[in-house]
Amino acid sequence: MMEMTGEVLAQVRGQVGCITLNRPRALNALSLGMVRDLMTVLLAWQQDPAVLAVAIRGSNKEGPFGAFCAGGDIRFLHQAGSTGNPEIEDFFTEEYALNHLIHNYSKPYIAFMDGIVMGGGMGISQGAALRVVTERTKMAMPETAIGLFPDVGGGYFLSRCPGHVGEWLALTGDTIGAGDAIAFGLADGCLPVDAQAPVWDALGSQTFADGAAVKAFVASKMVAASANLADLKGQIDQYFALDGVGAIVAALEAADSEWARTTAATLRKRSPLMLHVVLEQIRRARGMDLAGDLRMERDMVRHCFFLRPGQSETVEGIRALAVDKDHSPRWNPARIEDVSPELVASFFTSPWPAHAHPLAALR
């Protein structure tokens, strides 16, 4: 067993490095300590010839699996953002570097994405060589509900979904299940819930020729999953291809389908400012590589917490959703129609010269 905080359990079993996120009461939300533990163990295993592949899972109150990871620790972000705690800067820099490492990992990294996979949980799974979902998977990037944006490389992986699915998922924060995750390119296959433990146990007890054989073994156990929203893709593309947030919402509100009306109502609850910022983020990211996208998101997150002193949309959004739980965020500007292009553009100005960027080393 490697020395860890207890919130990340890491152990080499047989030829596979096995990681269990062990913070079930917080749905395995990532703390700075967990990000550091994951980085430490992944860097060590990358150099260890005895480790052919890495597998990662979450845990719930009853034991392993059941919940993968609900994202970053938003209570910490609220506290740090409210008090100017500099660890908030370290958290995002180190989390994004971890996301980049996983996407570029030299050995197969297999993510068992059971239960809730949201925000930062997507960050530590979307770069996997094999992204395994189950019939319990609830996947989303719900950041606009807390006045943030889909970070952890969200610009990169959402913009590469088919058509304009990325804009829809990023702006609404809607939740999808296993079949839709596979159809939209955010998962590779479905493993039945009751097959997870036997497959996981077999990873530690079988002999494998190489890392590719480990990945192939898990892939061989995957089954088909039905996509529920695939028939909505035409509507998603029709609306979310439009020029701006105002045009998207106006068209949805003028439509006569139940889905369009519900989607418009969802967007009206989100941070108006961040909807505009997120649409720009996804569209810029389509033409960027992962390292460029992560640097852009690192710029954006600095602005989310420090651009407008005393009026951070993110601190206010977390307050309303997770701290006071009044579900009445005071967004500023208050309406989608009131957001100025200048304010949106300011999020994409880097606070650092290129050579001094916290993620300058990412390639």
Short mmCIF file of C-alpha atoms in Angstrom, two decimals:
data_model
loop_
_atom_site.label_atom_id
_atom_site.label_comp_id
_atom_site.label_asym_id
_atom_site.label_seq_id
_atom_site.Cartn_x
_atom_site.Cartn_y
_atom_site.Cartn_z
CA MET A 1 0.00 0.00 0.00
CA MET A 2 1.35 3.45 -0.83
CA GLU A 3 1.15 6.16 1.79
CA MET A 4 -2.05 8.11 1.11
CA THR A 5 -4.46 10.34 3.01
CA GLY A 6 -7.05 7.55 3.25
CA GLU A 7 -9.24 9.38 0.72
CA VAL A 8 -7.29 7.74 -2.12
CA LEU A 9 -6.56 4.03 -1.68
CA ALA A 10 -3.86 2.87 -4.08
CA GLN A 11 -2.48 -0.64 -4.33
CA VAL A 12 -0.75 -2.77 -6.94
CA ARG A 13 -2.68 -6.04 -7.24
CA GLY A 14 -1.02 -8.52 -9.57
CA GLN A 15 0.05 -6.46 -12.58
CA VAL A 16 -2.54 -3.68 -12.23
CA GLY A 17 -2.41 -0.48 -10.19
CA CYS A 18 -5.80 -0.18 -8.48
CA ILE A 19 -7.16 3.11 -7.15
CA THR A 20 -10.31 3.53 -5.05
CA LEU A 21 -11.59 7.03 -4.31
CA ASN A 22 -12.57 6.76 -0.67
CA ARG A 23 -14.51 9.85 0.34
CA PRO A 24 -18.02 8.41 0.04
CA ARG A 25 -19.81 10.92 2.29
CA ALA A 26 -18.84 13.67 -0.17
CA LEU A 27 -19.56 11.44 -3.20
CA ASN A 28 -15.75 11.28 -3.62
CA ALA A 29 -15.52 14.99 -4.43
CA LEU A 30 -11.87 15.84 -5.08
CA SER A 31 -9.93 17.77 -2.47
CA LEU A 32 -6.48 19.25 -3.12
CA GLY A 33 -5.01 16.37 -1.09
CA MET A 34 -6.75 13.80 -3.30
CA VAL A 35 -5.54 15.52 -6.48
CA ARG A 36 -1.99 15.40 -5.09
CA ASP A 37 -2.30 11.75 -4.09
CA LEU A 38 -3.60 10.78 -7.54
CA MET A 39 -0.78 12.67 -9.27
CA THR A 40 1.86 11.10 -7.01
CA VAL A 41 0.67 7.54 -7.52
CA LEU A 42 0.10 7.88 -11.29
CA LEU A 43 3.59 9.34 -11.82
CA ALA A 44 5.11 6.52 -9.75
CA TRP A 45 3.21 3.78 -11.59
CA GLN A 46 4.06 5.25 -14.98
CA GLN A 47 7.73 4.50 -14.17
CA ASP A 48 7.08 1.07 -12.62
CA PRO A 49 7.54 -1.79 -15.15
CA ALA A 50 5.59 -4.16 -12.84
CA VAL A 51 2.42 -2.07 -13.41
CA LEU A 52 0.90 -2.83 -16.83
CA ALA A 53 -2.28 -0.77 -16.45
CA VAL A 54 -4.22 1.36 -13.95
CA ALA A 55 -7.86 0.96 -12.89
CA ILE A 56 -9.83 3.55 -10.90
CA ARG A 57 -13.22 3.34 -9.18
CA GLY A 58 -15.25 5.21 -6.59
CA SER A 59 -17.01 4.04 -3.44
CA ASN A 60 -20.27 4.65 -1.64
CA LYS A 61 -21.30 4.27 1.99
CA GLU A 62 -21.81 0.52 1.49
CA GLY A 63 -18.45 -0.14 -0.16
CA PRO A 64 -16.76 0.05 -3.55
CA PHE A 65 -18.45 1.31 -6.73
CA GLY A 66 -21.89 2.99 -6.61
CA ALA A 67 -20.55 6.54 -6.93
CA PHE A 68 -17.51 7.49 -8.98
CA CYS A 69 -16.87 11.17 -8.31
CA ALA A 70 -19.22 14.14 -8.03
CA GLY A 71 -16.59 16.74 -8.98
CA GLY A 72 -14.34 19.15 -7.14
CA ASP A 73 -14.91 19.98 -3.49
CA ILE A 74 -17.24 22.97 -3.95
CA ARG A 75 -17.45 23.78 -0.22
CA PHE A 76 -13.68 24.25 -0.24
CA LEU A 77 -13.97 26.40 -3.37
CA HIS A 78 -16.63 28.56 -1.70
CA GLN A 79 -14.57 29.00 1.47
CA ALA A 80 -11.33 29.63 -0.42
CA GLY A 81 -13.01 31.91 -2.96
CA SER A 82 -14.71 33.94 -0.22
CA THR A 83 -11.57 34.40 1.88
CA GLY A 84 -8.91 34.68 -0.82
CA ASN A 85 -7.20 31.44 0.23
CA PRO A 86 -4.32 30.93 -2.26
CA GLU A 87 -4.83 27.15 -2.19
CA ILE A 88 -7.69 27.71 -4.63
CA GLU A 89 -5.06 28.56 -7.27
CA ASP A 90 -3.06 25.41 -6.46
CA PHE A 91 -6.20 23.28 -6.63
CA PHE A 92 -7.06 24.24 -10.22
CA THR A 93 -3.46 24.24 -11.49
CA GLU A 94 -2.79 20.78 -10.05
CA GLU A 95 -6.20 19.36 -11.00
CA TYR A 96 -5.78 20.41 -14.64
CA ALA A 97 -2.22 19.02 -14.73
CA LEU A 98 -3.67 15.72 -13.42
CA ASN A 99 -6.35 15.75 -16.15
CA HIS A 100 -3.62 16.27 -18.76
CA LEU A 101 -1.52 13.41 -17.37
CA ILE A 102 -4.49 11.02 -17.56
CA HIS A 103 -5.23 11.93 -21.19
CA ASN A 104 -1.54 11.35 -22.04
CA TYR A 105 -0.86 8.41 -19.72
CA SER A 106 1.62 5.92 -21.17
CA LYS A 107 -0.26 2.86 -19.89
CA PRO A 108 -3.93 1.90 -20.23
CA TYR A 109 -5.93 3.80 -17.58
CA ILE A 110 -9.37 2.23 -17.08
CA ALA A 111 -12.14 4.22 -15.39
CA PHE A 112 -15.07 2.38 -13.78
CA MET A 113 -17.64 5.20 -14.02
CA ASP A 114 -20.47 3.80 -11.89
CA GLY A 115 -23.07 6.12 -10.33
CA ILE A 116 -22.40 9.86 -10.30
CA VAL A 117 -19.74 11.07 -12.74
CA MET A 118 -19.82 14.86 -12.79
CA GLY A 119 -17.45 17.80 -13.13
CA GLY A 120 -14.05 16.84 -11.75
CA GLY A 121 -15.14 13.20 -11.96
CA MET A 122 -15.29 13.65 -15.73
CA GLY A 123 -11.83 15.23 -15.56
CA ILE A 124 -10.28 12.06 -14.13
CA SER A 125 -12.19 9.72 -16.45
CA GLN A 126 -12.57 11.31 -19.90
CA GLY A 127 -8.87 10.86 -20.65
CA ALA A 128 -9.04 7.14 -19.87
CA ALA A 129 -8.07 4.52 -22.45
CA LEU A 130 -11.31 2.75 -21.50
CA ARG A 131 -14.31 4.63 -20.07
CA VAL A 132 -16.67 2.09 -18.55
CA VAL A 133 -20.22 3.13 -17.59
CA THR A 134 -23.02 1.12 -15.93
CA GLU A 135 -26.81 1.21 -15.90
CA ARG A 136 -26.49 3.41 -12.77
CA THR A 137 -24.24 6.04 -14.38
CA LYS A 138 -25.43 9.64 -14.03
CA MET A 139 -23.11 11.79 -16.10
CA ALA A 140 -23.13 15.59 -16.32
CA MET A 141 -21.09 18.77 -16.44
CA PRO A 142 -23.47 20.89 -14.28
CA GLU A 143 -21.19 23.87 -13.63
CA THR A 144 -23.42 26.62 -15.06
CA ALA A 145 -25.80 25.94 -12.14
CA ILE A 146 -23.09 27.18 -9.74
CA GLY A 147 -21.84 30.06 -11.87
CA LEU A 148 -18.82 28.14 -13.16
CA PHE A 149 -18.04 26.54 -16.54
CA PRO A 150 -17.34 22.91 -17.55
CA ASP A 151 -13.64 22.88 -16.74
CA VAL A 152 -11.16 19.98 -16.25
CA GLY A 153 -10.82 19.83 -20.04
CA GLY A 154 -14.58 20.09 -20.57
CA GLY A 155 -14.08 22.47 -23.46
CA TYR A 156 -11.94 19.84 -25.18
CA PHE A 157 -14.06 16.73 -24.63
CA LEU A 158 -17.52 18.32 -24.90
CA SER A 159 -16.65 20.17 -28.11
CA ARG A 160 -15.77 16.81 -29.65
CA CYS A 161 -19.21 15.29 -29.03
CA PRO A 162 -21.21 14.82 -32.26
CA GLY A 163 -22.88 17.90 -33.74
CA HIS A 164 -23.78 20.48 -31.08
CA VAL A 165 -24.34 18.04 -28.22
CA GLY A 166 -21.37 19.64 -26.46
CA GLU A 167 -23.01 23.07 -26.33
CA TRP A 168 -26.24 21.50 -25.02
CA LEU A 169 -24.52 19.51 -22.24
CA ALA A 170 -22.28 22.45 -21.29
CA LEU A 171 -25.01 25.10 -21.15
CA THR A 172 -27.82 23.09 -19.53
CA GLY A 173 -25.80 20.75 -17.30
CA ASP A 174 -28.35 18.03 -18.16
CA THR A 175 -27.64 14.49 -16.91
CA ILE A 176 -27.25 11.54 -19.26
CA GLY A 177 -27.09 7.79 -18.68
CA ALA A 178 -24.88 5.01 -20.03
CA GLY A 179 -26.35 4.59 -23.51
CA ASP A 180 -26.34 8.29 -24.27
CA ALA A 181 -22.81 8.70 -22.88
CA ILE A 182 -21.65 6.02 -25.36
CA ALA A 183 -23.68 7.50 -28.25
CA PHE A 184 -22.27 10.98 -27.59
CA GLY A 185 -18.65 9.77 -27.41
CA LEU A 186 -18.23 10.26 -23.64
CA ALA A 187 -17.94 6.54 -22.78
CA ASP A 188 -16.62 3.43 -24.51
CA GLY A 189 -18.95 0.75 -23.22
CA CYS A 190 -21.31 -0.47 -20.52
CA LEU A 191 -20.46 -3.02 -17.84
CA PRO A 192 -23.43 -4.38 -15.87
CA VAL A 193 -23.37 -3.29 -12.21
CA ASP A 194 -23.15 -6.86 -10.95
CA ALA A 195 -20.18 -7.63 -13.22
CA GLN A 196 -18.04 -4.81 -11.81
CA ALA A 197 -16.70 -6.56 -8.71
CA PRO A 198 -15.81 -9.83 -10.51
CA VAL A 199 -14.04 -7.92 -13.30
CA TRP A 200 -12.19 -5.73 -10.78
CA ASP A 201 -11.13 -8.77 -8.75
CA ALA A 202 -9.95 -10.56 -11.89
CA LEU A 203 -7.69 -7.60 -12.75
CA GLY A 204 -5.66 -8.37 -9.65
CA SER A 205 -5.60 -12.16 -9.96
CA GLN A 206 -5.08 -12.88 -13.67
CA THR A 207 -1.84 -12.83 -15.63
CA PHE A 208 -1.73 -10.46 -18.60
CA ALA A 209 0.77 -10.31 -21.45
CA ASP A 210 0.76 -6.51 -21.52
CA GLY A 211 -1.33 -3.41 -20.83
CA ALA A 212 -3.34 -3.86 -24.02
CA ALA A 213 -4.43 -7.29 -22.75
CA VAL A 214 -5.71 -5.74 -19.51
CA LYS A 215 -7.80 -3.24 -21.49
CA ALA A 216 -9.06 -5.95 -23.86
CA PHE A 217 -10.12 -8.14 -20.92
CA VAL A 218 -12.33 -5.39 -19.45
CA ALA A 219 -13.69 -4.45 -22.89
CA SER A 220 -14.68 -8.08 -23.52
CA LYS A 221 -17.12 -7.91 -20.57
CA MET A 222 -19.02 -4.86 -21.86
CA VAL A 223 -22.62 -5.07 -23.08
CA ALA A 224 -24.90 -2.91 -25.23
CA ALA A 225 -26.81 -0.01 -23.65
CA SER A 226 -29.75 1.81 -25.17
CA ALA A 227 -29.53 5.55 -25.89
CA ASN A 228 -32.64 7.43 -24.80
CA LEU A 229 -31.81 10.90 -26.13
CA ALA A 230 -30.29 10.03 -29.50
CA ASP A 231 -33.60 10.84 -31.20
CA LEU A 232 -33.36 14.38 -29.77
CA LYS A 233 -30.06 14.99 -31.52
CA GLY A 234 -31.76 16.72 -34.45
CA GLN A 235 -33.41 19.20 -32.08
CA ILE A 236 -30.22 19.65 -30.05
CA ASP A 237 -28.27 20.48 -33.21
CA GLN A 238 -30.98 22.79 -34.55
CA TYR A 239 -31.03 25.03 -31.46
CA PHE A 240 -27.50 24.75 -30.07
CA ALA A 241 -25.89 25.60 -33.42
CA LEU A 242 -27.39 29.11 -33.24
CA ASP A 243 -25.16 32.16 -32.96
CA GLY A 244 -25.50 33.17 -29.34
CA VAL A 245 -27.19 32.33 -26.04
CA GLY A 246 -29.94 34.90 -26.67
CA ALA A 247 -30.78 33.30 -30.03
CA ILE A 248 -30.73 29.78 -28.57
CA VAL A 249 -33.08 30.65 -25.70
CA ALA A 250 -35.43 32.72 -27.90
CA ALA A 251 -35.74 29.86 -30.39
CA LEU A 252 -36.33 27.28 -27.63
CA GLU A 253 -38.99 29.50 -26.01
CA ALA A 254 -40.74 29.95 -29.36
CA ALA A 255 -40.80 26.22 -30.09
CA ASP A 256 -43.78 23.97 -29.42
CA SER A 257 -42.02 20.85 -28.11
CA GLU A 258 -42.02 19.83 -24.47
CA TRP A 259 -38.24 19.23 -24.65
CA ALA A 260 -37.59 22.74 -26.01
CA ARG A 261 -39.70 24.41 -23.33
CA THR A 262 -38.06 22.42 -20.53
CA THR A 263 -34.60 23.17 -21.92
CA ALA A 264 -35.36 26.90 -22.13
CA ALA A 265 -36.61 26.88 -18.53
CA THR A 266 -33.39 25.16 -17.42
CA LEU A 267 -31.24 27.77 -19.19
CA ARG A 268 -33.20 30.60 -17.56
CA LYS A 269 -32.10 29.26 -14.13
CA ARG A 270 -28.38 29.16 -14.97
CA SER A 271 -25.91 32.02 -14.56
CA PRO A 272 -26.63 34.30 -17.56
CA LEU A 273 -23.02 35.48 -17.65
CA MET A 274 -21.59 31.97 -17.54
CA LEU A 275 -23.93 30.73 -20.28
CA HIS A 276 -22.37 33.29 -22.62
CA VAL A 277 -18.85 32.46 -21.41
CA VAL A 278 -19.44 28.70 -21.80
CA LEU A 279 -20.79 28.95 -25.34
CA GLU A 280 -17.64 30.87 -26.29
CA GLN A 281 -15.47 28.32 -24.42
CA ILE A 282 -16.89 25.29 -26.26
CA ARG A 283 -16.63 26.96 -29.66
CA ARG A 284 -13.05 28.12 -29.10
CA ALA A 285 -12.05 24.70 -27.76
CA ARG A 286 -13.16 22.93 -30.95
CA GLY A 287 -10.05 24.30 -32.61
CA MET A 288 -7.66 23.70 -29.70
CA ASP A 289 -5.63 20.78 -28.44
CA LEU A 290 -6.05 19.61 -24.85
CA ALA A 291 -3.08 21.56 -23.46
CA GLY A 292 -4.31 24.78 -25.06
CA ASP A 293 -7.82 24.19 -23.78
CA LEU A 294 -6.60 23.55 -20.22
CA ARG A 295 -4.53 26.75 -20.30
CA MET A 296 -7.61 28.67 -21.49
CA GLU A 297 -9.72 27.13 -18.71
CA ARG A 298 -7.04 28.00 -16.14
CA ASP A 299 -7.29 31.63 -17.30
CA MET A 300 -11.09 31.46 -17.10
CA VAL A 301 -11.16 30.01 -13.59
CA ARG A 302 -8.90 32.82 -12.30
CA HIS A 303 -11.44 35.29 -13.70
CA CYS A 304 -14.36 33.36 -12.17
CA PHE A 305 -13.01 33.91 -8.68
CA PHE A 306 -11.00 37.13 -8.96
CA LEU A 307 -12.08 39.16 -12.03
CA ARG A 308 -14.82 41.12 -10.28
CA PRO A 309 -13.87 41.44 -6.60
CA GLY A 310 -16.82 40.86 -4.30
CA GLN A 311 -19.10 39.66 -7.08
CA SER A 312 -17.92 36.24 -8.17
CA GLU A 313 -20.73 34.34 -9.93
CA THR A 314 -19.12 31.11 -8.75
CA VAL A 315 -18.98 32.02 -5.05
CA GLU A 316 -22.61 33.19 -5.25
CA GLY A 317 -23.72 30.08 -7.17
CA ILE A 318 -22.12 27.70 -4.69
CA ARG A 319 -23.59 29.71 -1.81
CA ALA A 320 -27.12 29.32 -3.21
CA LEU A 321 -26.82 25.67 -4.18
CA ALA A 322 -24.58 24.07 -1.55
CA VAL A 323 -24.01 26.40 1.42
CA ASP A 324 -27.22 28.29 2.25
CA LYS A 325 -29.23 25.99 -0.06
CA ASP A 326 -31.83 28.67 -0.78
CA HIS A 327 -31.60 27.87 -4.52
CA SER A 328 -32.02 31.58 -5.26
CA PRO A 329 -28.69 32.77 -6.68
CA ARG A 330 -28.44 36.51 -7.27
CA TRP A 331 -26.83 36.37 -10.71
CA ASN A 332 -25.15 39.51 -12.00
CA PRO A 333 -26.15 40.41 -14.72
CA ALA A 334 -29.57 39.01 -13.87
CA ARG A 335 -30.79 38.27 -17.40
CA ILE A 336 -29.33 36.54 -20.45
CA GLU A 337 -30.22 39.64 -22.47
CA ASP A 338 -28.17 41.93 -20.18
CA VAL A 339 -24.74 40.32 -20.56
CA SER A 340 -22.28 42.56 -22.42
CA PRO A 341 -19.86 41.10 -25.00
CA GLU A 342 -17.02 43.01 -23.24
CA LEU A 343 -17.64 41.20 -19.95
CA VAL A 344 -17.66 37.82 -21.73
CA ALA A 345 -14.46 38.64 -23.62
CA SER A 346 -12.64 39.52 -20.39
CA PHE A 347 -12.77 35.85 -19.30
CA PHE A 348 -10.56 34.89 -22.24
CA THR A 349 -7.74 37.34 -21.49
CA SER A 350 -4.91 35.49 -19.80
CA PRO A 351 -3.68 37.02 -16.53
CA TRP A 352 -0.21 35.61 -17.31
CA PRO A 353 2.34 36.03 -20.11
CA ALA A 354 2.70 32.71 -21.95
CA HIS A 355 6.10 31.87 -20.41
CA ALA A 356 4.79 32.37 -16.87
CA HIS A 357 1.45 30.55 -17.26
CA PRO A 358 0.92 28.00 -14.43
CA LEU A 359 0.35 25.30 -17.09
CA ALA A 360 3.08 26.48 -19.51
CA ALA A 361 4.76 23.06 -19.38
CA LEU A 362 1.75 21.10 -20.74
CA ARG A 363 2.27 19.81 -24.27
#
